[in-house]
XYZ file of C-alpha atoms in Angstrom:
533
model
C 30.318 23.740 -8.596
C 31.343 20.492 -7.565
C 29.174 17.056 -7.066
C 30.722 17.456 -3.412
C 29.434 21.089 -2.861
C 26.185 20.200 -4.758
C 25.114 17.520 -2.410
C 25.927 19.782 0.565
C 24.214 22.443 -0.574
C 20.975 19.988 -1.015
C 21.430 18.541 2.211
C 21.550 22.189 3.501
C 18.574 23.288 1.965
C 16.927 20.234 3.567
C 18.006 21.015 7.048
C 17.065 24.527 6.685
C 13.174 23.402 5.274
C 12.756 21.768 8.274
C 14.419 24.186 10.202
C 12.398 27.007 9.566
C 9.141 24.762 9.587
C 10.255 24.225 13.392
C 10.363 27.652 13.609
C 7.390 28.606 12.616
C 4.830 29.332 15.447
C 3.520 26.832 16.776
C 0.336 25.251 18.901
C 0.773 24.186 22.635
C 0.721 20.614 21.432
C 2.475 20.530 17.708
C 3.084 16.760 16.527
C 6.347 17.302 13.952
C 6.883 14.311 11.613
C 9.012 13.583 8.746
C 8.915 10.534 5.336
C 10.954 9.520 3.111
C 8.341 10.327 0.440
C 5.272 12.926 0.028
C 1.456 12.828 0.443
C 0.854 13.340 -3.531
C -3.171 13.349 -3.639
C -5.852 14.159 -0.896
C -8.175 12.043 -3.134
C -9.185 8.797 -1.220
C -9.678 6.981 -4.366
C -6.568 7.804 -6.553
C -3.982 5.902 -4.723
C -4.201 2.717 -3.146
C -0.853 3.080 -1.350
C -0.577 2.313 2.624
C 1.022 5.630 3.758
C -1.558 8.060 1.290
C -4.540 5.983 2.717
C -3.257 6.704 6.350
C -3.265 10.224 5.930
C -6.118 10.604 3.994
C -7.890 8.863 6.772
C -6.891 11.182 9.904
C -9.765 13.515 7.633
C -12.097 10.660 6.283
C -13.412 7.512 7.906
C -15.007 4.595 6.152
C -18.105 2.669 7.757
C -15.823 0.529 9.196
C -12.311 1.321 11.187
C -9.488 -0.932 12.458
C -8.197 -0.725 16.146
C -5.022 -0.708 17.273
C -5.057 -4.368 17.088
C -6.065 -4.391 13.184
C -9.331 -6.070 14.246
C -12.637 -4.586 13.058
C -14.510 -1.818 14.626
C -17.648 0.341 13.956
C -16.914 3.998 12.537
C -19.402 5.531 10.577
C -21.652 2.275 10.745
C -22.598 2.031 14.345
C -23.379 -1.532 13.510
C -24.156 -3.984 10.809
C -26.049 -7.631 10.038
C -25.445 -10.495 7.569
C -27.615 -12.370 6.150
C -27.246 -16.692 7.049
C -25.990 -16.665 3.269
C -23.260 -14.160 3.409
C -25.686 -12.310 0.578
C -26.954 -9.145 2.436
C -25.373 -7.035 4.537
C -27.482 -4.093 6.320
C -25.225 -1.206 7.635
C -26.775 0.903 10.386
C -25.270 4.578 10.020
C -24.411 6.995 13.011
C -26.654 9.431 13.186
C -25.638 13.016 13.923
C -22.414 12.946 11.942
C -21.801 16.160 9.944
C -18.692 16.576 7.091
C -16.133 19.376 7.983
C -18.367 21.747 5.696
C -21.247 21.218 7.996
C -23.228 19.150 5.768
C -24.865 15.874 7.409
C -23.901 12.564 6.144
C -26.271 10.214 5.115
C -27.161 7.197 3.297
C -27.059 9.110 -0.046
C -23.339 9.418 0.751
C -22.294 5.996 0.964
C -24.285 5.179 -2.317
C -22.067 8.224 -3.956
C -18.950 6.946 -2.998
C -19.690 3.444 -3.677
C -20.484 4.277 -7.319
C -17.099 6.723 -7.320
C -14.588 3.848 -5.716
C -15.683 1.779 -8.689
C -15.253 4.803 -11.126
C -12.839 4.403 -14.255
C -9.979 6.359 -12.725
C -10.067 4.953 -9.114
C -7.316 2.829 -7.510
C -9.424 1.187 -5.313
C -11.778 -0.811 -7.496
C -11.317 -3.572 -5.818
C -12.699 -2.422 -2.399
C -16.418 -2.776 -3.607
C -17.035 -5.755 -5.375
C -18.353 -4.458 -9.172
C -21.252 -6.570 -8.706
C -22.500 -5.089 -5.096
C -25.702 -3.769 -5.467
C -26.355 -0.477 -3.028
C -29.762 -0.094 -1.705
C -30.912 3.237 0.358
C -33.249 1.691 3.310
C -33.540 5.087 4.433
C -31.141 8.430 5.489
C -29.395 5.845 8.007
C -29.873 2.318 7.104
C -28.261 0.956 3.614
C -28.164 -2.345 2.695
C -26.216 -4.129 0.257
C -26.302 -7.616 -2.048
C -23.973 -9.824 -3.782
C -25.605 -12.089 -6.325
C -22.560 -14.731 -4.377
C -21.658 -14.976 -0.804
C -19.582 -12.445 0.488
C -18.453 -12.774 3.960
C -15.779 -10.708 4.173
C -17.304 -7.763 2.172
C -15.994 -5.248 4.829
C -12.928 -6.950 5.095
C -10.864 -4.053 3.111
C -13.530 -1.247 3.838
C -11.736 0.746 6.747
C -9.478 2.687 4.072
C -12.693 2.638 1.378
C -13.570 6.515 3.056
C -16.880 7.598 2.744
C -16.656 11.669 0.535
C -19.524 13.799 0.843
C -21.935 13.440 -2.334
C -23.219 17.011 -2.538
C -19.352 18.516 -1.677
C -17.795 16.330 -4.348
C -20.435 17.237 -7.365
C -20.060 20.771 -6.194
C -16.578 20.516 -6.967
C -16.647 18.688 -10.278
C -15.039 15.732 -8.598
C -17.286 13.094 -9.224
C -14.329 11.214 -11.576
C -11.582 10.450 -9.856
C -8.364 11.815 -11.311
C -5.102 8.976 -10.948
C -2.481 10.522 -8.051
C -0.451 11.431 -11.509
C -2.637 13.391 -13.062
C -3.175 17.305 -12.668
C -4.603 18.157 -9.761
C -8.018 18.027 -8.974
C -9.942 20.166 -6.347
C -9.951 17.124 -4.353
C -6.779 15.915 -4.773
C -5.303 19.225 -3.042
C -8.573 19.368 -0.687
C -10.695 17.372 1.980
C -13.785 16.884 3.429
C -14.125 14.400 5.822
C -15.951 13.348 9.359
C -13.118 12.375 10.523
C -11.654 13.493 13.867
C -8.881 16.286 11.947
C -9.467 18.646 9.563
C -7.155 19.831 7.195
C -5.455 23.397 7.383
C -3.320 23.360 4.657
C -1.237 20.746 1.909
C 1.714 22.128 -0.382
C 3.112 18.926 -2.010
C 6.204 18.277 -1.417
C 6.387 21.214 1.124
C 4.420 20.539 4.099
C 0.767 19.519 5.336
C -0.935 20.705 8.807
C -3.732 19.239 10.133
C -5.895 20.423 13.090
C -7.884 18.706 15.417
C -11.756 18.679 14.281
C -14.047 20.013 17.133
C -16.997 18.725 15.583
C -16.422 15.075 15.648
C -18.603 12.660 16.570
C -16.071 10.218 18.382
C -13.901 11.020 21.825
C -10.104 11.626 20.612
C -7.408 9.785 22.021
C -4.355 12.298 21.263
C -3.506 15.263 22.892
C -2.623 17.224 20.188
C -3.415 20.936 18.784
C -1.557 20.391 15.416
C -0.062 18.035 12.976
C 2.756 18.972 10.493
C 3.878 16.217 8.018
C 7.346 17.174 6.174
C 8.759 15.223 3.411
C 12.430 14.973 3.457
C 13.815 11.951 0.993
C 17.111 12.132 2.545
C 17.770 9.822 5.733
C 20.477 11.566 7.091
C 18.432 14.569 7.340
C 15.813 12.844 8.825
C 17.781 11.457 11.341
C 19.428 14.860 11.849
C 16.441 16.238 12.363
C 15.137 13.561 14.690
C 17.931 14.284 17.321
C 17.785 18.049 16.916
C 14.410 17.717 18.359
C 12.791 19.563 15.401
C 10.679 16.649 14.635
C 8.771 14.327 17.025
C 8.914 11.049 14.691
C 10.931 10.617 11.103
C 9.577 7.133 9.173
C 11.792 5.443 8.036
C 14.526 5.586 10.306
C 17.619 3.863 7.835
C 18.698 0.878 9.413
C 22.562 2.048 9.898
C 21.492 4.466 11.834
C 19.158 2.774 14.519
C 22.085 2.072 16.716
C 22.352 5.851 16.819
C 18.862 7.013 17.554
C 18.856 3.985 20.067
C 22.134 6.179 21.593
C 20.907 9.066 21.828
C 19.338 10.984 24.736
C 16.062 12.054 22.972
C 14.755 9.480 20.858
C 14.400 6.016 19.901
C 13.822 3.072 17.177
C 10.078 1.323 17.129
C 11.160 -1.506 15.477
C 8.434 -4.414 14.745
C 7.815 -7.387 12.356
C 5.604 -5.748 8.730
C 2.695 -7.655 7.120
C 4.184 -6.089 3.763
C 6.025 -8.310 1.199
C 8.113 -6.876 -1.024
C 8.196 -8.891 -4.338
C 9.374 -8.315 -8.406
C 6.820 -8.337 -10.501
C 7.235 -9.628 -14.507
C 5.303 -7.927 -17.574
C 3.633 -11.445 -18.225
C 0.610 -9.759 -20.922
C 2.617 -7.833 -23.675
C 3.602 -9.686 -27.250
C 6.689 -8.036 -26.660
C 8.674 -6.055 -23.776
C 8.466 -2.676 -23.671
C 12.122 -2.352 -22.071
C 14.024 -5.184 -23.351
C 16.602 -6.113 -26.027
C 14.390 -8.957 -26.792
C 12.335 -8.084 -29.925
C 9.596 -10.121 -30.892
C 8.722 -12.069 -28.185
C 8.443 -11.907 -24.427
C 10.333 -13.924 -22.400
C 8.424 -13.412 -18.916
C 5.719 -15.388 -20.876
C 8.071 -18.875 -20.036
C 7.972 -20.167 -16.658
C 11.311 -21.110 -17.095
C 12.242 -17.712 -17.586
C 10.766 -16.378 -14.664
C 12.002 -19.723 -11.907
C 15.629 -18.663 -13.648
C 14.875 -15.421 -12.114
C 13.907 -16.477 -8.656
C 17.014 -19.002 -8.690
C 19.673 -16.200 -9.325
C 18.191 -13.958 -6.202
C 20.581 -14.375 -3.491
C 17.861 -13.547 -0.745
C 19.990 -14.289 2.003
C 22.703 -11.944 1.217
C 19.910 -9.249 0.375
C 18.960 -9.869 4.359
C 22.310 -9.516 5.952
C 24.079 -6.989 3.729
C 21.017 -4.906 2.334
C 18.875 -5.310 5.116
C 20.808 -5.604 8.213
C 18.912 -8.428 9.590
C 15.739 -6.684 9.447
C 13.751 -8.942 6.923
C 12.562 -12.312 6.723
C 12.722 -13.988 3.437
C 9.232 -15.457 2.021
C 8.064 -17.553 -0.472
C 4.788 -15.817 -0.752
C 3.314 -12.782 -1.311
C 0.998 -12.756 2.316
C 2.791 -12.074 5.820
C 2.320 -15.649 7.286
C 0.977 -13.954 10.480
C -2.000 -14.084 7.898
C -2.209 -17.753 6.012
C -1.739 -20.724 8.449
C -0.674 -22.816 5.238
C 2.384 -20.078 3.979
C 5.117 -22.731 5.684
C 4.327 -25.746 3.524
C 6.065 -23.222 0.645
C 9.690 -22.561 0.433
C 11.686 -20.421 -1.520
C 13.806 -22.174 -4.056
C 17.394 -22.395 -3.422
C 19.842 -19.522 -4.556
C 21.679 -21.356 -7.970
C 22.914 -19.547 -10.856
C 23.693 -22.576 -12.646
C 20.407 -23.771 -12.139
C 19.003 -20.091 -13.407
C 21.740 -20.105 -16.463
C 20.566 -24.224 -17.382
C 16.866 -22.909 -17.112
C 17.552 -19.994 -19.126
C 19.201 -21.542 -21.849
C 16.460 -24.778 -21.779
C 13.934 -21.729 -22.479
C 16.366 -20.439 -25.295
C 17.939 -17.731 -24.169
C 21.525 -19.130 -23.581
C 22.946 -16.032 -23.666
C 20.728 -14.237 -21.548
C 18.878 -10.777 -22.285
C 19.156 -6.839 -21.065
C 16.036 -5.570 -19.500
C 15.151 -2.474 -17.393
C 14.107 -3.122 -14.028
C 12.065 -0.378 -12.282
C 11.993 0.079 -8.604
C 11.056 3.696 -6.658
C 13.387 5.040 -4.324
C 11.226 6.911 -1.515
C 8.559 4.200 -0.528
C 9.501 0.937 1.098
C 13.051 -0.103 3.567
C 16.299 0.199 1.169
C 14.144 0.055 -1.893
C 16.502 1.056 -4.572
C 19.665 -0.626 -2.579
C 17.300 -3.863 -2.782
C 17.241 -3.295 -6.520
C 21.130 -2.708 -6.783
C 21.822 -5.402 -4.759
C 19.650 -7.305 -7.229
C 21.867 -6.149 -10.832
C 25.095 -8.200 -10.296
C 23.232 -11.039 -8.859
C 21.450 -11.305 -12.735
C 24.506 -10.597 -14.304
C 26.107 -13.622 -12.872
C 23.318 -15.629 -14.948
C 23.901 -13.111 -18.118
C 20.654 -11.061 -17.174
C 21.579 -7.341 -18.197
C 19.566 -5.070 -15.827
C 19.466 -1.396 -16.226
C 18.170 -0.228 -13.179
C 15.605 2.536 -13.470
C 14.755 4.137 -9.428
C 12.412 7.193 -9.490
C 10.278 8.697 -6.605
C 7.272 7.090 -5.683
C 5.198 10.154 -6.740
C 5.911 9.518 -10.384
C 6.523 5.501 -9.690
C 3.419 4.667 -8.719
C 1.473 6.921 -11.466
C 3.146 5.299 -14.510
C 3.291 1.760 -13.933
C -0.334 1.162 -12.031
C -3.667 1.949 -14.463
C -3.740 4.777 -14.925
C -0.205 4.734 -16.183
C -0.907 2.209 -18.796
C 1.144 -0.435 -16.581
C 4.014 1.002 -18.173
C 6.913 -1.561 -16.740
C 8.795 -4.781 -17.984
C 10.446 -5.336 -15.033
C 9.532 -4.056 -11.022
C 9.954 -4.264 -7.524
C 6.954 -3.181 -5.063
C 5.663 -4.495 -2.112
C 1.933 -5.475 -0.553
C 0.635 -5.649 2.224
C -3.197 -7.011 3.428
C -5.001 -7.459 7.421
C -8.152 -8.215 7.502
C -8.792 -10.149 4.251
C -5.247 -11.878 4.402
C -4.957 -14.024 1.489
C -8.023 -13.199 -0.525
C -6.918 -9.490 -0.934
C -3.684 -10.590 -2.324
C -4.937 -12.969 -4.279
C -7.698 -10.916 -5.958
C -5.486 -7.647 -6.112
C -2.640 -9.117 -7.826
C -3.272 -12.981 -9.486
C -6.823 -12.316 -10.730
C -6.419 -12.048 -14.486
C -6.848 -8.075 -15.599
C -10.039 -7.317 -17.536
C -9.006 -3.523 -17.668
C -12.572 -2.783 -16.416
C -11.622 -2.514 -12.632
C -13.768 -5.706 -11.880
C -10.285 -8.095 -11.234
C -6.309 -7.440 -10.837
C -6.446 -4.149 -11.245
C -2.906 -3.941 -9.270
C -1.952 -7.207 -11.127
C 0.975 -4.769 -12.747
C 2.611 -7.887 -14.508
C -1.121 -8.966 -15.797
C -0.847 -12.996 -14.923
C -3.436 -14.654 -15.920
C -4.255 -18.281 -15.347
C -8.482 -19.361 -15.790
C -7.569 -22.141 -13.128
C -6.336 -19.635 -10.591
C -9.014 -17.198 -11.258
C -11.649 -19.578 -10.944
C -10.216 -20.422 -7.674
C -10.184 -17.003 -6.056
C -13.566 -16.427 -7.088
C -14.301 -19.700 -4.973
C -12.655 -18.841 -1.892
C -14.567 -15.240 -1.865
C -17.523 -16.781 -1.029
C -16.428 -19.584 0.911
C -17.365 -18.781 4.164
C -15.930 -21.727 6.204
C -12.616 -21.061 7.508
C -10.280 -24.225 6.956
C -12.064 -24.661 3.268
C -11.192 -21.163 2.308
C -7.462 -21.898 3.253
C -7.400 -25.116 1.499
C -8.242 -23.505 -2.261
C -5.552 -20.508 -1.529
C -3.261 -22.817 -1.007
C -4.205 -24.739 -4.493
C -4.196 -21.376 -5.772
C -0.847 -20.497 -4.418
C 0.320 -23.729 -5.365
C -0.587 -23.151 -9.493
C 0.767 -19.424 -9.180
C 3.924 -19.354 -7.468
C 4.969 -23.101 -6.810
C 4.251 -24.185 -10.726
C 4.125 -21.189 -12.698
C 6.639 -18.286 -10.301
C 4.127 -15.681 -11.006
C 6.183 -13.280 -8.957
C 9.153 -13.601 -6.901
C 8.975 -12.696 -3.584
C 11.775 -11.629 -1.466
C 10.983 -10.416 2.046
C 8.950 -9.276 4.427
C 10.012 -5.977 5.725
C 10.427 -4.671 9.408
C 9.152 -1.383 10.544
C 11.974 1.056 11.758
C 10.194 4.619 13.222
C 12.425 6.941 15.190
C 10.443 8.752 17.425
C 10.985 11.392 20.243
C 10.906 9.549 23.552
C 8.539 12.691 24.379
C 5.557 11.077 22.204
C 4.153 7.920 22.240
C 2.651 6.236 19.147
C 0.998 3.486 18.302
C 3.082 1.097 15.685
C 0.122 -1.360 14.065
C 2.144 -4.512 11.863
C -0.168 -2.867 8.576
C 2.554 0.127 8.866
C -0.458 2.149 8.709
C 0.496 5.566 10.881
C -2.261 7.090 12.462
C -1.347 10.244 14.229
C -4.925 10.484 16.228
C -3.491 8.088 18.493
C -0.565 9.834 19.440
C 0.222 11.210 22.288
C 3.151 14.302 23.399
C 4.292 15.099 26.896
C-alpha cells in the first residue's frame, strides 16, 4: 500500500467516524461538534489547558463564573466581601445546590478542593495562592486569608471547579493524577453542579453530555444533547461541517474560511484571541537535553536568546503562515489586557544582527537543537514551527523539529513531565487577572513546590522580577500595579528576551448557520449557551 492510498484510507476512516456518529440516534435537539484535538482528562485539576477547562466546566462550576463578556459573575458563591485590606475574603455559598450524585454541596467542599488544586500532581497550583488559609464559617459561609493583600484572589477562580469531597475520597481520587498519566476514576468520570451531566467519554472517540435537570441555575440553550468528536484532520472537519453532520468544527483552517463563508449552510466566527503564542527556552538545565551543545547551555546567554528573536521573520509568519489572521506582539499578554503593552516593540527581523550576536556569545558557528511544538492545539501550530526551521538556519541554528499531539505534548514537557523540552512553542492566554496571571504563571522563578512558575516550562528566573510580581499581587491600586509590570516586563523581555513572542492568534469557528454560539476573546467554548433552530 501506497503513502497515497494510506492517507485516503485515514481520511476515510475519519469521514466514516463521524459519519456513523451522525447516524446514531439522536435527541430532538443534538448539538454535533468537532476539534482538532481530544478532551484527554475529566479531572479539573490535571490540565490547565483552555479547551479541557471549557469542557470540564459544562459539568463543574467554580464559586465564581465569567459571562459572556469575560466579566465576573456569582456561580456557586451567591456573593462575596473583602476586607478594606484586600486580606479576607468571605464567600457566601448557594444554598440548595446538590452534585449530579445527589449529594449537597457545602462548605466542606470548597475546603476539599482547595487543599486538592494545591496537591503535588495538580496543574492548577497557581489558582489558590499556597499561602491562602481556608476557614469553614459554617455549611454556607467560608472565608479565606492571605497573610498579603490579595485583591484579585478570584481573579482566575471561574475554571478553579469546585469536586465533591465525599465523591472524590470515595473514589480514591483525592491526588490528582497529571492528564498523562493512567487514568484515574476521575479522569474518565464527573461529578459536578453544573448545568450538564455527563453520559459518556471514550478518548479519542467521542463524549455526550446531557442536560442536568437538577440544576440550580435557568439554562440558556435549547439543547437535549451534546456530542464532542475529535477529528485532527481539517479537511475532514470542514467536510463534515458542510455535510451538515456537525453543527460547529473548531478550528476551521484558515484556507478554507473562504469556503465555509461560500457555502449555503455554514459560516466562519472569526474574532481577535487574548492568546499569545510564544517559544519558550530551557533557561535552568547545566546542559540541554536536546542539543549538540555539550557542556553548557546556551539559552543561559541573553545574547543567545535576542539572536533568536532577531532571526524570526514574524511578518512573513503573518502573511504566509497565518493568512492575515495574527497580530504580531512583543509580549506575552493580549494588549486588550495591559494599557502599557505599546511602549514595547518587537525587535526588528536581522539575521546578521542574530549571526553577530551569536558569534559575540561564542557560538560563531551556530548549534543544532530540537524544537518541540504540538500539532492539534493552537492555529497552524506545527506550520508556525516549520515556518520557523529555515528562518534559524539562515543564522546557522540547526532545528530538528519535533510536532506531537497535544495529548502527549502537554504531559511531557509541563510538571508532571519533568519539563522535558530544550526548545518549544505554546501559547497563553489570561482575562480577568491580565498581566499578573502571566506574569506569575510563567516569569516567577520555579521552586518545584507548586507555590511559583509552575508553567514557567523554560524555568527563568530573575530575584528582581520575582520580587516584582510578588509586589504587584497585592497592589491594589490600579495605575501602580501597571507601573511595576511594566518594570517587570521591561527586565524580562526588553533586557533579558525571556521568551519570544510571536502573535496573537484569531479565532476561526465554522459553525452551522442553524446554531448560534457565543464566541468569548478567552476562546473558551461553552456549549450551555448555544442555541439550534
Amino acid at each position: 500500500m501506497n503513502l497515497r492510498t494510506i492517507i485516503a484510507s485515514a481520511a476515510f476512516a475519519l469521514a466514516a467516524s463521524v459519519a456513523v456518529t451522525a447516524a446514531a440516534p439522536a435527541y430532538a435537539n443534538t448539538f454535533r461538534f468537532a476539534t482538532q484535538g481530544d478532551l484527554k482528562s475529566l479531572d479539573p485539576y490535571a490540565l490547565a489547558e483552555t479547551f479541557s477547562l471549557a469542557m470540564i466546566g459544562s459539568v463543574y462550576e467554580g464559586l465564581v463564573a465569567r459571562d459572556k463578556d469575560l466579566k465576573i459573575v456569582p456561580a456557586l458563591a451567591e456573593s462575596w466581601d473583602v476586607s478594606p485590606d484586600a486580606r479576607t475574603w468571605t464567600f457566601h455559598l448557594r444554598k440548595n445546590v446538590k452534585f449530579q450524585n445527589g449529594e449537597a454541596f457545602t462548605a466542606d467542599d470548597v475546603l476539599f478542593s482547595a487543599d486538592r488544586v494545591r496537591s503535588s500532581g495538580s496543574d492548577l497550583k497557581t489558582r489558590v495562592p499556597a499561602n491562602a488559609v481556608f476557614k469553614k464559617i459554617d455549611d454556607y459561609t467560608v472565608e479565606v486569608t492571605t497573610p498579603e493583600p490579595a485583591p484579585l484572589l478570584d481573579a482566575v477562580w471561574d475554571t478553579w471547579y469546585i469536586v465533591s469531597k465525599t465523591w472524590t475520597e470515595a473514589h480514591g481520587a483525592t491526588d490528582v493524577a497529571s492528564a498523562s498519566a493512567a487514568p484515574s476514576y476521575i479522569s474518565l468520570n464527573a461529578n459536578g453542579t453544573g448545568p450538564f451531566i455527563l453520559q459518556e467519554h471514550q478518548p479519542g472517540v467521542r463524549t455526550v453530555w446531557k442536560p442536568n435537570p437538577g440544576w440550580w441555575g435557568k439554562p440558556v440553550h435549547n439543547l437535549d444533547e451534546v456530542v464532542l468528536t475529535p477529528i485532527s484532520s481539517g479537511a475532514t472537519r470542514v467536510a463534515a461541517l458542510l455535510s451538515g453532520e456537525v453543527d460547529m468544527i473548531e478550528p476551521a483552517p484558515l484556507q478554507d474560511v473562504d469556503r465555509i463563508n461560500g457555502s449555503s449552510n455554514a459560516k466562519v466566527l472569526q474574532g481577535p484571541e487574548v492568546r499569545t503564542i510564544y517559544l519558550g527556552f530551557d533557561q535552568r538545565r547545566d546542559e540541554l537535553k536536546y542539543s549538540s551543545v555539550k557542556g553548557k547551555n546556551p539559552f543561559k546567554d541573553a545574547r543567545v536568546r535576542q539572536a533568536f528573536y532577531t532571526a524570526i521573520d514574524i511578518e512573513a509568519i503573518q502573511k504566509r503562515v497565518m493568512r492575515g489572521a495574527s497580530v504580531p506582539t512583543s509580549l506575552i499578554v493580549a494588549k486588550e489586557l495591559f494599557p502599557l503593552a505599546g511602549e514595547f516593540k518587537r525587535p526588528a527581523y536581522d539575521p546578521e544582527a542574530a549571526r553577530n550576536l551569536l558569534k559575540e556569545a561564542g557560538y560563531p558557528d551556530g548549534f543544532q537543537v530540537r524544537l518541540d511544538c504540538p500539532n492539534d492545539r493552537y492555529v497552524n501550530d506545527e506550520r508556525i514551527c516549520q515556518s520557523i526551521v529555515p528562518m534559524l538556519a539562515k543564522v546557522g541554528i540547526k532545528a530538528d523539529l519535533n510536532a506531537e499531539p497535544k495529548a502527549t505534548y502537554f504531559g511531557r514537557i509541563f510538571a508532571s513531565g519533568g519539563y522535558d523540552t530544550s526548545f518549544y512553542l505554546l501559547g497563553w492566554q489570561t482575562n480577568g487577572s491580565g498581566s499578573l496571571g502571566v506574569l506569575q504563571d510563567l516569569y516567577r522563578c520555579r521552586d518545584d513546590k507548586g507555590n511559583g512558575g509552575t508553567s514557567n516550562v523554560g524555568g527563568y528566573c530573575n530575584p528582581e522580577v520575582d520580587a516584582l510580581i510578588k509586589q504587584i499581587g497585592k497592589e491594589p491600586d490600579e495605575a501602580k500595579r501597571n507601573e511595576l509590570i511594566r518594570q517587570a516586563f521591561d527586565i524580562a523581555q526588553n533586557k533579558e528576551a525571556a521568551y519570544l513572542p510571536l502573535h496573537q492568534q484569531s479565532l476561526a469557528w465554522g459553525v452551522s448557520k442553524s446554531v448560534t454560539v457565543v464566541q468569548r476573546a478567552d476562546n473558551d467554548f461553552r456549549f450551555y449557551w448555544v442555541t439550534k433552530n
